[in-house]
PDB file of C-alpha atoms in Angstrom:
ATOM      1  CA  UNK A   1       0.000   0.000   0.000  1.00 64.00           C
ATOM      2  CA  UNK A   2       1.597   3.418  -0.786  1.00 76.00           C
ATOM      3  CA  UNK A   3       1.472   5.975   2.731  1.00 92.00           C
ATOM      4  CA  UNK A   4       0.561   9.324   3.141  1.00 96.00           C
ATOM      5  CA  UNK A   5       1.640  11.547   0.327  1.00 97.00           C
ATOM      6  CA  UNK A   6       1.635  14.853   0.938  1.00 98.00           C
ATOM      7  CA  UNK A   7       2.429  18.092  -1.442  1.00 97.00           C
ATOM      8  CA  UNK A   8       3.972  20.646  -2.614  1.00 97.00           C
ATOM      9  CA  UNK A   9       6.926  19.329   0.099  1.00 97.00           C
ATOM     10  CA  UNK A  10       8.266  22.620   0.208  1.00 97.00           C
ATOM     11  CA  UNK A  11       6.990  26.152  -0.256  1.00 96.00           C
ATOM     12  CA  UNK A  12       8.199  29.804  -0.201  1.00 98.00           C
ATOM     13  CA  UNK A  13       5.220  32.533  -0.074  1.00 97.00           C
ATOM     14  CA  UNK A  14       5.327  36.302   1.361  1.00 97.00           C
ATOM     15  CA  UNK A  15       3.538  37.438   4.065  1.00 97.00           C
ATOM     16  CA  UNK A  16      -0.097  38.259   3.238  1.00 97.00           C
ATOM     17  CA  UNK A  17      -0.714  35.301   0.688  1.00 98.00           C
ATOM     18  CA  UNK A  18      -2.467  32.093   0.885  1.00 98.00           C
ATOM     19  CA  UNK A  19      -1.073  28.868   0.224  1.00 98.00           C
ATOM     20  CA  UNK A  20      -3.050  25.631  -0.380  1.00 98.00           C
ATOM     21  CA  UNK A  21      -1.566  22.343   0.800  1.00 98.00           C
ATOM     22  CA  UNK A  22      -2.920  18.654  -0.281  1.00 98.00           C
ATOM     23  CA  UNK A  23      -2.786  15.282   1.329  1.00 98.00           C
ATOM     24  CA  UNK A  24      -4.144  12.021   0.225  1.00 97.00           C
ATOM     25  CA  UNK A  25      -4.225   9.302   2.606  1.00 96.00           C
ATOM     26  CA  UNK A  26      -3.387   6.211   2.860  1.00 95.00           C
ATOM     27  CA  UNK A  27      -5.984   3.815   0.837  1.00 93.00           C
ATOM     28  CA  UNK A  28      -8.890   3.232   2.720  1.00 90.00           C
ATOM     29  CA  UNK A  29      -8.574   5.154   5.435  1.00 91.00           C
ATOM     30  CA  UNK A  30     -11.118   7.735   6.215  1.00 91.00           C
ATOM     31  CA  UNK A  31      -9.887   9.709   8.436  1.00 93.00           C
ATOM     32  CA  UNK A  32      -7.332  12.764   8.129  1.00 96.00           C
ATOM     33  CA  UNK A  33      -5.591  14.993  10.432  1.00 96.00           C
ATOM     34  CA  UNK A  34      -3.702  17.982  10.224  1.00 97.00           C
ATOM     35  CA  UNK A  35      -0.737  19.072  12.347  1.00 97.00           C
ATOM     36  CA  UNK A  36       1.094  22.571  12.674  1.00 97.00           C
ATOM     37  CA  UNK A  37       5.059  21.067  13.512  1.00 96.00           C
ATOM     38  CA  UNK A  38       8.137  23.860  14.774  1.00 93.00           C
ATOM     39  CA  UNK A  39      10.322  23.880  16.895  1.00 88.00           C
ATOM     40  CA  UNK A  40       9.145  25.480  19.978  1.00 87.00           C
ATOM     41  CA  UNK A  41       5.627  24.467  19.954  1.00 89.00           C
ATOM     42  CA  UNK A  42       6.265  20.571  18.585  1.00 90.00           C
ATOM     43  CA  UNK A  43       3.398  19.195  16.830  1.00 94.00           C
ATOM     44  CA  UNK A  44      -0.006  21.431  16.996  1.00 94.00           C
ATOM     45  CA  UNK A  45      -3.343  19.477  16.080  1.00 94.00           C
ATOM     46  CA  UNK A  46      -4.890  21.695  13.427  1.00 96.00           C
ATOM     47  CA  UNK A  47      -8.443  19.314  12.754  1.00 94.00           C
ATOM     48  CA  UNK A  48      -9.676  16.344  11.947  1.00 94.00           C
ATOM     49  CA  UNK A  49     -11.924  15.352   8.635  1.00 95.00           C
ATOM     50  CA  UNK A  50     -14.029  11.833   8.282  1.00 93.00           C
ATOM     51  CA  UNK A  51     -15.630  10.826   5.269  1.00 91.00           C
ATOM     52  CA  UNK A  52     -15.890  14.828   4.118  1.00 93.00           C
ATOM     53  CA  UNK A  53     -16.642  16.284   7.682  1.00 94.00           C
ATOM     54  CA  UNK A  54     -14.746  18.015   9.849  1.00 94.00           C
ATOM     55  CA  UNK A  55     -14.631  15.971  13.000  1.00 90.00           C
ATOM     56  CA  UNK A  56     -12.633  17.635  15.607  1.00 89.00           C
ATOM     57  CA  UNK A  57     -10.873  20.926  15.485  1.00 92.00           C
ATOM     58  CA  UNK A  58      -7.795  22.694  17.546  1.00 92.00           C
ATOM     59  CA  UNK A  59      -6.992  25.956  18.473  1.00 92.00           C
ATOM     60  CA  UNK A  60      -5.958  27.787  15.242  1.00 95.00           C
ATOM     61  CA  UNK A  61      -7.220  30.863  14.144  1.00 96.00           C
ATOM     62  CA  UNK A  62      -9.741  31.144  11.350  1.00 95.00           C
ATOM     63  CA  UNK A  63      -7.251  31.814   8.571  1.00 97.00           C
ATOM     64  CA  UNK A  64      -6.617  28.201   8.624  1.00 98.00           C
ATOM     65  CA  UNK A  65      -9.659  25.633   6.918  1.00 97.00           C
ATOM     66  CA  UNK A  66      -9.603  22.204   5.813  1.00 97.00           C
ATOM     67  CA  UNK A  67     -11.984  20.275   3.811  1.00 97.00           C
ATOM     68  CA  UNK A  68     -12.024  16.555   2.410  1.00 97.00           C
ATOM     69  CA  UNK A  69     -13.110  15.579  -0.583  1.00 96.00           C
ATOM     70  CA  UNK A  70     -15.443  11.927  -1.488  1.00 95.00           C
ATOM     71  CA  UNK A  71     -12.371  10.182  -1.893  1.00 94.00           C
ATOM     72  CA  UNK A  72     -10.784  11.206   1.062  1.00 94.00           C
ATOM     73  CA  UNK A  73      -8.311  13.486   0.096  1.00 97.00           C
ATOM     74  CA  UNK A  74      -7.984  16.323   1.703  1.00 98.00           C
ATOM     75  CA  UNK A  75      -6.829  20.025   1.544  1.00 98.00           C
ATOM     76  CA  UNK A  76      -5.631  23.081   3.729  1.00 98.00           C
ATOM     77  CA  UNK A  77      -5.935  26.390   3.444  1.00 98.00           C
ATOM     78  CA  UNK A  78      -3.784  29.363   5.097  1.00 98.00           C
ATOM     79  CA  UNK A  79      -4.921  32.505   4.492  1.00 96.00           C
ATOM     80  CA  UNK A  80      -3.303  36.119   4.887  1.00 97.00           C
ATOM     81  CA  UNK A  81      -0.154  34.156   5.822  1.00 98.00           C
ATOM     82  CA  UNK A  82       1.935  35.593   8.878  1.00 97.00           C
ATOM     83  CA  UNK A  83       5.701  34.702   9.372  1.00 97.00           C
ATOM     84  CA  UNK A  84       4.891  32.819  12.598  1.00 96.00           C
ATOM     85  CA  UNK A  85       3.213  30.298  10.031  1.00 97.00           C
ATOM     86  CA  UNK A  86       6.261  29.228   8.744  1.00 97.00           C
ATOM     87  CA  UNK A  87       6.547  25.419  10.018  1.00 97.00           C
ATOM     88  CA  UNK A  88       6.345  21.894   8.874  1.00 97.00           C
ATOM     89  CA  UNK A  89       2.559  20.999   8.237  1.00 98.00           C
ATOM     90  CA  UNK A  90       1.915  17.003   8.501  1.00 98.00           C
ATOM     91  CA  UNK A  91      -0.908  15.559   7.782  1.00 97.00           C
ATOM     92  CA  UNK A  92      -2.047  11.829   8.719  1.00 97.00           C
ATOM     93  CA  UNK A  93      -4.523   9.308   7.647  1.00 95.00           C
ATOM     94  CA  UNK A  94      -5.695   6.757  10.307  1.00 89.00           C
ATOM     95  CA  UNK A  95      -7.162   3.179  10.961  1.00 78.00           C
ATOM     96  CA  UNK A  96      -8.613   1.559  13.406  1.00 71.00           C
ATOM     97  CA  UNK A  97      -7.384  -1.892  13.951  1.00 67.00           C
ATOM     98  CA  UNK A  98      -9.075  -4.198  17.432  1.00 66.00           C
ATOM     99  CA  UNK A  99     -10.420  -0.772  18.763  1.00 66.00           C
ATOM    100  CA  UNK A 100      -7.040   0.879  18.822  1.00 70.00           C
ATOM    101  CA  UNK A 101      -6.371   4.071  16.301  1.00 76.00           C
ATOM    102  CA  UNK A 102      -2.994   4.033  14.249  1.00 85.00           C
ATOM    103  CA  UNK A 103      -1.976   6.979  12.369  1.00 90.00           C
ATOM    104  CA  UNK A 104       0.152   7.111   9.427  1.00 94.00           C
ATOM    105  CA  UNK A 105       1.765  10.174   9.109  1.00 97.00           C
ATOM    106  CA  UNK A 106       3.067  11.762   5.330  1.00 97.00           C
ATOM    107  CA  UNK A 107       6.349  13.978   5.077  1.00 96.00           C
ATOM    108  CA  UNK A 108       4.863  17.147   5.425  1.00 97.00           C
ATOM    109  CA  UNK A 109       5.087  20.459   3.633  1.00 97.00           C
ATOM    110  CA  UNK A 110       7.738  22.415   4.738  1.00 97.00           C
ATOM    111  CA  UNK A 111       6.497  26.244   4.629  1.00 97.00           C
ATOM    112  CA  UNK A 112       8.524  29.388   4.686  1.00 97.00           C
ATOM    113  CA  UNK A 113       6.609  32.325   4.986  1.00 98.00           C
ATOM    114  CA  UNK A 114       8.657  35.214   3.976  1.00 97.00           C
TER     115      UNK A 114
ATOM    116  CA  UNK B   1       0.243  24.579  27.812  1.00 50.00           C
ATOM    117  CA  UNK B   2       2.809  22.096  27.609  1.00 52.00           C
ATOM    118  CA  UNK B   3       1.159  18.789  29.274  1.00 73.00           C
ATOM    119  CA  UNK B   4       3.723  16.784  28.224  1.00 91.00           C
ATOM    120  CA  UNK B   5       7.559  17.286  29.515  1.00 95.00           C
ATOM    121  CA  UNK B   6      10.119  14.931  27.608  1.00 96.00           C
ATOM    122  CA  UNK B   7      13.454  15.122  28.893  1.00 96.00           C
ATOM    123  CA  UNK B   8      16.848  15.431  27.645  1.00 97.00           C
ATOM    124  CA  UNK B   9      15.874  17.639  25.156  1.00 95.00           C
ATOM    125  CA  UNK B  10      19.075  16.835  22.867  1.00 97.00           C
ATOM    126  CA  UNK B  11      21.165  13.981  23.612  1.00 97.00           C
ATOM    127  CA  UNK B  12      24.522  13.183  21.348  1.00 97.00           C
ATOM    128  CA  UNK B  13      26.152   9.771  22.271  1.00 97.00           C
ATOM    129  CA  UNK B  14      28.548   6.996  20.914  1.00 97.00           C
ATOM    130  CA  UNK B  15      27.738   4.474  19.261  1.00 97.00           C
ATOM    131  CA  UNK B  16      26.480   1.487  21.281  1.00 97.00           C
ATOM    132  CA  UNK B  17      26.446   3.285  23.983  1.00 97.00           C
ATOM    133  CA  UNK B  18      23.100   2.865  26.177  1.00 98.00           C
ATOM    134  CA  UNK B  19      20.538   5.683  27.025  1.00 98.00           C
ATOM    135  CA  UNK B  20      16.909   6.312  28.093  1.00 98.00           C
ATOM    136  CA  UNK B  21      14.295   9.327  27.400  1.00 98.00           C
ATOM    137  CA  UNK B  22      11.651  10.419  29.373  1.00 98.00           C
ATOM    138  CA  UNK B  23       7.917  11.669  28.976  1.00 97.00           C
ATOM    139  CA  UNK B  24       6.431  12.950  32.072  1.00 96.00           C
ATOM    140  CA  UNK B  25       2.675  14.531  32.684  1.00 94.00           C
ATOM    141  CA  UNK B  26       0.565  15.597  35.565  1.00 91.00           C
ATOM    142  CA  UNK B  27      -2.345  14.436  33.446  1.00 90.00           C
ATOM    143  CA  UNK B  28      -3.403  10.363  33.216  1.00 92.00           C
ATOM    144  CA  UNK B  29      -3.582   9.208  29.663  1.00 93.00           C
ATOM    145  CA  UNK B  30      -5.451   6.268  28.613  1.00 91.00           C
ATOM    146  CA  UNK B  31      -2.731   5.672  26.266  1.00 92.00           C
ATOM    147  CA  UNK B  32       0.804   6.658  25.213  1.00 95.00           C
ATOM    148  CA  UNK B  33       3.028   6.237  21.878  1.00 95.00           C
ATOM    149  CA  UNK B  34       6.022   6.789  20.858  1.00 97.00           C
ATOM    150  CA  UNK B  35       7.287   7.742  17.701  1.00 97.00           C
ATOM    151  CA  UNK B  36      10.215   8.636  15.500  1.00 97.00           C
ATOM    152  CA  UNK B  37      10.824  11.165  13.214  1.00 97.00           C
ATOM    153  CA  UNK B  38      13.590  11.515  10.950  1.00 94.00           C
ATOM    154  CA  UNK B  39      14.858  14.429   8.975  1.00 89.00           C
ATOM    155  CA  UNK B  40      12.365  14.819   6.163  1.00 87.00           C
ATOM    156  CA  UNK B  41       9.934  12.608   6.943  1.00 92.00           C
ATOM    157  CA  UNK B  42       6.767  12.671   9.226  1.00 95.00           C
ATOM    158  CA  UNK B  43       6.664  10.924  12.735  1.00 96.00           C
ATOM    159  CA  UNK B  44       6.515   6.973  12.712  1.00 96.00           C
ATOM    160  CA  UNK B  45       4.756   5.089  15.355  1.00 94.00           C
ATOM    161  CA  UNK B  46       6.977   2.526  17.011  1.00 96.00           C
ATOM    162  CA  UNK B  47       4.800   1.658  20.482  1.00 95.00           C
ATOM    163  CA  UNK B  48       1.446   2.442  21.898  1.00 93.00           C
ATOM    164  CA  UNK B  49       1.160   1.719  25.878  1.00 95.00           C
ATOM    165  CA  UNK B  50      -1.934   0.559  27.237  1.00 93.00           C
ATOM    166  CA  UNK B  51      -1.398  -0.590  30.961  1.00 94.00           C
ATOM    167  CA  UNK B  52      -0.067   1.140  33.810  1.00 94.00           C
ATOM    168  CA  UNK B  53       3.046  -0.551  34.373  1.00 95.00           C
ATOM    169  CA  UNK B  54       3.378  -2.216  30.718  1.00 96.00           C
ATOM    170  CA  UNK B  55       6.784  -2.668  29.475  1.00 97.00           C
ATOM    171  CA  UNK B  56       7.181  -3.081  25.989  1.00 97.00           C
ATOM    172  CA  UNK B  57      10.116  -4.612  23.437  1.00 97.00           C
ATOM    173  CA  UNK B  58      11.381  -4.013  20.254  1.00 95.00           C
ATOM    174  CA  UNK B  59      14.673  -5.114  19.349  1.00 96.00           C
ATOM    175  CA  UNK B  60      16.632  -2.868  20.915  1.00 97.00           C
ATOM    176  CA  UNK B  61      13.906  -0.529  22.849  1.00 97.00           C
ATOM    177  CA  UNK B  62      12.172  -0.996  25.536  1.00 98.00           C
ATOM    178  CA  UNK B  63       9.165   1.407  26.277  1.00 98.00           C
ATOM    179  CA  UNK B  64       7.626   1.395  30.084  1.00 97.00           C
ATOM    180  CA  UNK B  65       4.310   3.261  30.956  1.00 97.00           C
ATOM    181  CA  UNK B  66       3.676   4.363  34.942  1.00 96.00           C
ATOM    182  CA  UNK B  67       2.207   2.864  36.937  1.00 95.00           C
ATOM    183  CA  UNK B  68      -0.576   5.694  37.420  1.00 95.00           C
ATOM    184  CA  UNK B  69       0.108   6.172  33.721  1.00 94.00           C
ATOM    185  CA  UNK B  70       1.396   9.699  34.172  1.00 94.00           C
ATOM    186  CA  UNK B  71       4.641   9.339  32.526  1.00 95.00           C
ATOM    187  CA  UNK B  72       6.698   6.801  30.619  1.00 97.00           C
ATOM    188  CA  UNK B  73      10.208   6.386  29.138  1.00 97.00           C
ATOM    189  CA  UNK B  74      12.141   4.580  26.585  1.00 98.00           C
ATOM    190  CA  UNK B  75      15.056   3.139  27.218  1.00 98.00           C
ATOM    191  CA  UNK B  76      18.047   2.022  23.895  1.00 98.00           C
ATOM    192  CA  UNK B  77      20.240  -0.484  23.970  1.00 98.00           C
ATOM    193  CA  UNK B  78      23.677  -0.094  22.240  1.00 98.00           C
ATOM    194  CA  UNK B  79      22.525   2.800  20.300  1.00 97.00           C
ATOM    195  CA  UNK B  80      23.375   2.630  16.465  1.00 97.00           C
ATOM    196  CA  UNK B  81      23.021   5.561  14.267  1.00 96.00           C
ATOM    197  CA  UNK B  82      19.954   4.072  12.531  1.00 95.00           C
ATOM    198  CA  UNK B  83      18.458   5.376  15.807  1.00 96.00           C
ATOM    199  CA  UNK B  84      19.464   8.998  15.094  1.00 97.00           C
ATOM    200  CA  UNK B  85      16.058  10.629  14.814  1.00 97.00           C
ATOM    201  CA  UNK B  86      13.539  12.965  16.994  1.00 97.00           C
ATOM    202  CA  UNK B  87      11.539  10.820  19.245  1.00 98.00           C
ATOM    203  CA  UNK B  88       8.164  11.881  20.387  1.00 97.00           C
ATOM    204  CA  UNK B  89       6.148  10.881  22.865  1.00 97.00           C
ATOM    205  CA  UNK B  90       1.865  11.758  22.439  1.00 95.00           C
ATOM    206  CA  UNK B  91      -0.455  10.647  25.638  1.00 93.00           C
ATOM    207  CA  UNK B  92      -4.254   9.993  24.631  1.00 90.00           C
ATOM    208  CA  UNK B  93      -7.123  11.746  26.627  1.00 84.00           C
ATOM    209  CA  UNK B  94     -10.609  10.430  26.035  1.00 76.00           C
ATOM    210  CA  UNK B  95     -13.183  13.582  26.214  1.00 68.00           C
ATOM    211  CA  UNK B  96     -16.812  11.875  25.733  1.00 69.00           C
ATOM    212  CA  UNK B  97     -16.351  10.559  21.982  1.00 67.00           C
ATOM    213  CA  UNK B  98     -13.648  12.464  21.120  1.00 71.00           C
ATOM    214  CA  UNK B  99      -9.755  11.249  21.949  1.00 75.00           C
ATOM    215  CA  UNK B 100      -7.385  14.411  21.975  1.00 82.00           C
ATOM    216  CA  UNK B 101      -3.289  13.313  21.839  1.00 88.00           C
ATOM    217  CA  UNK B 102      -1.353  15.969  23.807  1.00 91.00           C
ATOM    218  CA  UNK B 103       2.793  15.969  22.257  1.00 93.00           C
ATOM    219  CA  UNK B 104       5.646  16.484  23.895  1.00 94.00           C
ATOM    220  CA  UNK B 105       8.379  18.769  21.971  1.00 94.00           C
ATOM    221  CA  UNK B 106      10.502  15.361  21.331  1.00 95.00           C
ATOM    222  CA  UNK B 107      14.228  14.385  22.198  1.00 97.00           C
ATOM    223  CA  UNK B 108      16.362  15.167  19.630  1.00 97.00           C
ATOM    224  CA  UNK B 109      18.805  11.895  19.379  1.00 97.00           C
ATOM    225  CA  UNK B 110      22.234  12.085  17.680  1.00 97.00           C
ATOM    226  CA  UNK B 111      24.115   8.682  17.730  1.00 97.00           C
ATOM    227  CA  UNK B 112      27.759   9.148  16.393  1.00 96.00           C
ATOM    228  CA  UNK B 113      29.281   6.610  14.565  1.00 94.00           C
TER     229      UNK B 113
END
């Protein structure tokens, strides 16, 4: 089974812009999450979309939306990007195997806001 | 807020040399993993602890949950450089239907050949 693919992996934009970001899970898996990853605040749960509904949701201003699409992939939107939004975004598909969750996480999208 | 405290937070050591990371909390978690993250990549489970008091193998690790499953560490065995990677440690907290993981900021392991 191929993972987690994630993309663009890396991305320059200037303050002010929006940038776009795409994951596609791991087949069969319904479930996608979204982490904000640097260095001082490790990884920061962004939200969580299952079967095209967002599911649970952390504490990140409204500049930053998700949505998933029928066949589970899923996108994320910054908008009116800030420097401090510079930071490794991951993004994970899950399963649940014998009532215990497993996620798969891709390589993330590096993002340099300038 | 920082719930989870993992300790060293950079560690450089020999090769097969022995060490152990911690992951400490004043919360109770009804689970903990581990993971591994090298340079590039995203964060790859290696261990989910259940039990207070489990202790957990693989190969080389071993992983050990509290006993009031607060905190839990991972110990390495003649370290190798394979092992060089950021290892993060995510407790699970059960809110009605919805299971939140709280991360630590991760031990950032350098194992010199």
């Amino acid at each position: 089974k191929a993972g987690v693919t994630q993309t663009p992996r890396y991305l320059i934009k200037t303050r002010g812009q929006q940038v776009t970001l795409s994951c596609s899970p791991i087949s069969g898996h319904r479930s996608v999450s979204w982490y904000q990853q640097t260095p001082g605040q490790g990884l920061q749960f962004l939200f969580e979309y299952f079967s095209e509904t967002q599911r649970n949701k952390g504490n990140f201003p409204g500049r930053f939306s998700g949505r998933q699409f029928s066949n589970s992939r899923s996108e994320m939107n910054v908008s009116t990007l800030e420097l401090g939004d510079s930071a490794l975004y991951l993004c994970a598909s899950k399963a649940n195997r014998a009532g215990r969750e497993t996620q798969y996480f891709g390589p993330g999208t590096r993002l340099l806001v300038l | 807020t920082q719930l989870l405290e993992q300790s060293p937070q950079f560690l450089s050591i020999q090769e097969g040399e022995n060490l152990t990371v911690y992951c400490n909390s004043s919360s109770v978690f009804s689970s903990l993993q581990w993971y591994r993250q090298e340079p590039g990549e995203g964060p790859v489970l290696l261990v989910t602890v259940v039990t207070g008091g489990e202790v957990k193998k693989l190969k080389r690790l071993t992983f050990q949950f509290g006993d009031a499953r607060k905190d839990s560490s991972l110990h390495i065995t003649a370290a190798q450089p394979g092992d060089t990677g950021l290892y993060l440690c995510a407790g699970a907290e059960h809110a009605g239907n919805n299971r939140k993981l709280i991360w630590g900021l991760g031990t950032s392991l350098a194992v010199n050949p």
